[in-house]
GROMACS .gro file of C-alpha atoms in nm:
model
  176
    1UNK     CA    1   1.572   4.582   2.546
    2UNK     CA    2   1.645   4.635   2.176
    3UNK     CA    3   1.722   4.264   2.142
    4UNK     CA    4   1.368   4.171   2.237
    5UNK     CA    5   1.206   4.407   1.988
    6UNK     CA    6   1.455   4.374   1.701
    7UNK     CA    7   1.540   4.068   1.502
    8UNK     CA    8   1.843   3.849   1.559
    9UNK     CA    9   2.069   4.033   1.313
   10UNK     CA   10   1.995   4.374   1.461
   11UNK     CA   11   2.044   4.242   1.813
   12UNK     CA   12   2.384   4.091   1.723
   13UNK     CA   13   2.487   4.406   1.538
   14UNK     CA   14   2.402   4.622   1.839
   15UNK     CA   15   2.594   4.391   2.069
   16UNK     CA   16   2.900   4.405   1.839
   17UNK     CA   17   2.865   4.782   1.816
   18UNK     CA   18   2.852   4.813   2.197
   19UNK     CA   19   3.163   4.594   2.230
   20UNK     CA   20   3.363   4.809   1.987
   21UNK     CA   21   3.238   5.129   2.162
   22UNK     CA   22   3.090   5.262   1.843
   23UNK     CA   23   2.770   5.464   1.837
   24UNK     CA   24   2.447   5.263   1.810
   25UNK     CA   25   2.242   5.334   1.496
   26UNK     CA   26   1.922   5.534   1.511
   27UNK     CA   27   1.600   5.328   1.520
   28UNK     CA   28   1.515   5.203   1.171
   29UNK     CA   29   1.869   5.262   1.042
   30UNK     CA   30   2.037   4.958   0.887
   31UNK     CA   31   2.391   4.886   1.001
   32UNK     CA   32   2.658   4.830   0.738
   33UNK     CA   33   2.718   4.484   0.885
   34UNK     CA   34   2.348   4.401   0.830
   35UNK     CA   35   2.332   4.521   0.468
   36UNK     CA   36   2.488   4.208   0.310
   37UNK     CA   37   2.252   3.981   0.507
   38UNK     CA   38   1.948   4.184   0.404
   39UNK     CA   39   2.058   4.216   0.041
   40UNK     CA   40   2.126   3.842   0.017
   41UNK     CA   41   1.773   3.753   0.125
   42UNK     CA   42   1.607   3.546  -0.150
   43UNK     CA   43   1.297   3.688  -0.321
   44UNK     CA   44   0.969   3.580  -0.168
   45UNK     CA   45   0.840   3.263  -0.330
   46UNK     CA   46   0.466   3.256  -0.387
   47UNK     CA   47   0.254   2.963  -0.283
   48UNK     CA   48   0.064   2.753  -0.537
   49UNK     CA   49  -0.284   2.611  -0.582
   50UNK     CA   50  -0.298   2.289  -0.782
   51UNK     CA   51  -0.583   2.245  -1.032
   52UNK     CA   52  -0.659   1.909  -1.192
   53UNK     CA   53  -0.738   1.939  -1.563
   54UNK     CA   54  -0.901   1.648  -1.744
   55UNK     CA   55  -1.059   1.634  -2.090
   56UNK     CA   56  -1.276   1.933  -1.999
   57UNK     CA   57  -1.236   2.231  -1.769
   58UNK     CA   58  -1.557   2.415  -1.681
   59UNK     CA   59  -1.523   2.792  -1.685
   60UNK     CA   60  -1.669   2.814  -1.333
   61UNK     CA   61  -1.396   2.586  -1.196
   62UNK     CA   62  -1.117   2.784  -1.363
   63UNK     CA   63  -1.271   3.112  -1.242
   64UNK     CA   64  -1.289   2.969  -0.889
   65UNK     CA   65  -0.918   2.879  -0.902
   66UNK     CA   66  -0.824   3.220  -1.046
   67UNK     CA   67  -1.019   3.404  -0.776
   68UNK     CA   68  -0.855   3.195  -0.503
   69UNK     CA   69  -0.511   3.264  -0.648
   70UNK     CA   70  -0.579   3.637  -0.639
   71UNK     CA   71  -0.718   3.633  -0.284
   72UNK     CA   72  -0.438   3.414  -0.147
   73UNK     CA   73  -0.166   3.575  -0.362
   74UNK     CA   74  -0.076   3.235  -0.504
   75UNK     CA   75   0.022   3.096  -0.840
   76UNK     CA   76  -0.151   2.814  -1.029
   77UNK     CA   77  -0.014   2.464  -1.083
   78UNK     CA   78  -0.207   2.285  -1.359
   79UNK     CA   79  -0.194   1.905  -1.336
   80UNK     CA   80  -0.280   1.727  -1.659
   81UNK     CA   81  -0.209   1.424  -1.875
   82UNK     CA   82  -0.264   1.627  -2.196
   83UNK     CA   83  -0.050   1.945  -2.201
   84UNK     CA   84  -0.151   2.029  -2.560
   85UNK     CA   85  -0.520   2.017  -2.474
   86UNK     CA   86  -0.450   2.231  -2.168
   87UNK     CA   87  -0.373   2.537  -2.381
   88UNK     CA   88  -0.705   2.501  -2.561
   89UNK     CA   89  -0.895   2.475  -2.231
   90UNK     CA   90  -0.743   2.782  -2.065
   91UNK     CA   91  -0.729   3.003  -2.376
   92UNK     CA   92  -1.072   3.165  -2.320
   93UNK     CA   93  -0.963   3.281  -1.971
   94UNK     CA   94  -0.606   3.385  -2.054
   95UNK     CA   95  -0.672   3.753  -1.980
   96UNK     CA   96  -0.809   3.663  -1.634
   97UNK     CA   97  -0.481   3.486  -1.558
   98UNK     CA   98  -0.280   3.810  -1.588
   99UNK     CA   99  -0.049   3.843  -1.288
  100UNK     CA  100  -0.078   3.474  -1.195
  101UNK     CA  101   0.214   3.251  -1.284
  102UNK     CA  102   0.081   2.928  -1.436
  103UNK     CA  103   0.295   2.617  -1.428
  104UNK     CA  104   0.186   2.297  -1.603
  105UNK     CA  105   0.291   1.956  -1.479
  106UNK     CA  106   0.239   1.665  -1.716
  107UNK     CA  107   0.146   1.340  -1.548
  108UNK     CA  108   0.247   1.019  -1.723
  109UNK     CA  109  -0.059   0.843  -1.581
  110UNK     CA  110  -0.352   0.919  -1.355
  111UNK     CA  111  -0.270   0.734  -1.039
  112UNK     CA  112  -0.264   0.829  -0.677
  113UNK     CA  113   0.105   0.742  -0.654
  114UNK     CA  114   0.215   0.962  -0.945
  115UNK     CA  115   0.000   1.252  -0.827
  116UNK     CA  116   0.131   1.228  -0.470
  117UNK     CA  117   0.487   1.225  -0.601
  118UNK     CA  118   0.426   1.544  -0.801
  119UNK     CA  119   0.256   1.719  -0.510
  120UNK     CA  120   0.536   1.623  -0.272
  121UNK     CA  121   0.790   1.769  -0.516
  122UNK     CA  122   0.596   2.096  -0.522
  123UNK     CA  123   0.624   2.193  -0.157
  124UNK     CA  124   0.458   2.533  -0.212
  125UNK     CA  125   0.115   2.381  -0.292
  126UNK     CA  126  -0.150   2.486  -0.040
  127UNK     CA  127  -0.427   2.257  -0.167
  128UNK     CA  128  -0.559   2.093  -0.483
  129UNK     CA  129  -0.884   2.158  -0.669
  130UNK     CA  130  -1.083   1.890  -0.851
  131UNK     CA  131  -1.352   2.016  -1.085
  132UNK     CA  132  -1.447   1.723  -1.308
  133UNK     CA  133  -1.473   1.346  -1.254
  134UNK     CA  134  -1.193   1.280  -1.505
  135UNK     CA  135  -0.929   1.522  -1.372
  136UNK     CA  136  -0.614   1.374  -1.212
  137UNK     CA  137  -0.678   1.525  -0.867
  138UNK     CA  138  -1.005   1.327  -0.833
  139UNK     CA  139  -0.808   1.013  -0.743
  140UNK     CA  140  -0.716   1.178  -0.411
  141UNK     CA  141  -1.079   1.216  -0.308
  142UNK     CA  142  -1.170   0.974  -0.031
  143UNK     CA  143  -1.367   0.666  -0.138
  144UNK     CA  144  -1.314   0.694  -0.515
  145UNK     CA  145  -1.267   0.339  -0.639
  146UNK     CA  146  -1.057   0.232  -0.343
  147UNK     CA  147  -0.767   0.447  -0.457
  148UNK     CA  148  -0.745   0.639  -0.130
  149UNK     CA  149  -0.483   0.473   0.086
  150UNK     CA  150  -0.306   0.685   0.342
  151UNK     CA  151  -0.314   1.061   0.368
  152UNK     CA  152  -0.320   1.301   0.078
  153UNK     CA  153  -0.013   1.528   0.071
  154UNK     CA  154  -0.245   1.832   0.045
  155UNK     CA  155  -0.612   1.904   0.117
  156UNK     CA  156  -0.845   1.850  -0.181
  157UNK     CA  157  -1.138   2.078  -0.267
  158UNK     CA  158  -1.406   1.933  -0.497
  159UNK     CA  159  -1.585   2.198  -0.703
  160UNK     CA  160  -1.894   2.145  -0.920
  161UNK     CA  161  -1.944   1.773  -0.862
  162UNK     CA  162  -2.220   1.617  -1.079
  163UNK     CA  163  -2.255   1.922  -1.306
  164UNK     CA  164  -2.371   2.149  -1.024
  165UNK     CA  165  -2.646   1.919  -0.899
  166UNK     CA  166  -2.643   1.824  -0.530
  167UNK     CA  167  -2.468   1.501  -0.452
  168UNK     CA  168  -2.725   1.215  -0.430
  169UNK     CA  169  -2.606   1.112  -0.084
  170UNK     CA  170  -2.646   1.471   0.042
  171UNK     CA  171  -3.012   1.465  -0.071
  172UNK     CA  172  -3.073   1.139   0.119
  173UNK     CA  173  -2.917   1.285   0.434
  174UNK     CA  174  -3.138   1.594   0.422
  175UNK     CA  175  -3.464   1.396   0.385
  176UNK     CA  176  -3.649   1.347   0.719
   0.00000   0.00000   0.00000
């Protein structure tokens, strides 16, 4: 029954050990034949959350992304067309980013095609966050200027639309 409880490598090691009439290891003990396979295991790669950064980046949006990264144990992928302006925008929150690996990806243009290509190349991205109307991720939001054709490679979360005011359509829907 040890094959059902143990992983594949332990099961195979126990079967080899039984064939060679050697003594089976104690539970929890690693066989010498397993050690190279366990030592060669690659380090765990953390997932990423993509954040679109336009001309501005509200502190509340960056704090939201940082808190999500901490809760989900993920790193931050910053998507921007202006990498020099990016440093200025995240500088006030640099100490909050401690322990979170930040990677910046410069986009040559803000288009759905270029953004999808970048997101498809970053297979660890869980979802993307859009916080301002001018950030690159906004082009993935359904119904924005007819740019949405096909599926987005990742889910998109819109944070702080219209400077924190309720969306006008949402107000119409709630009226009796």
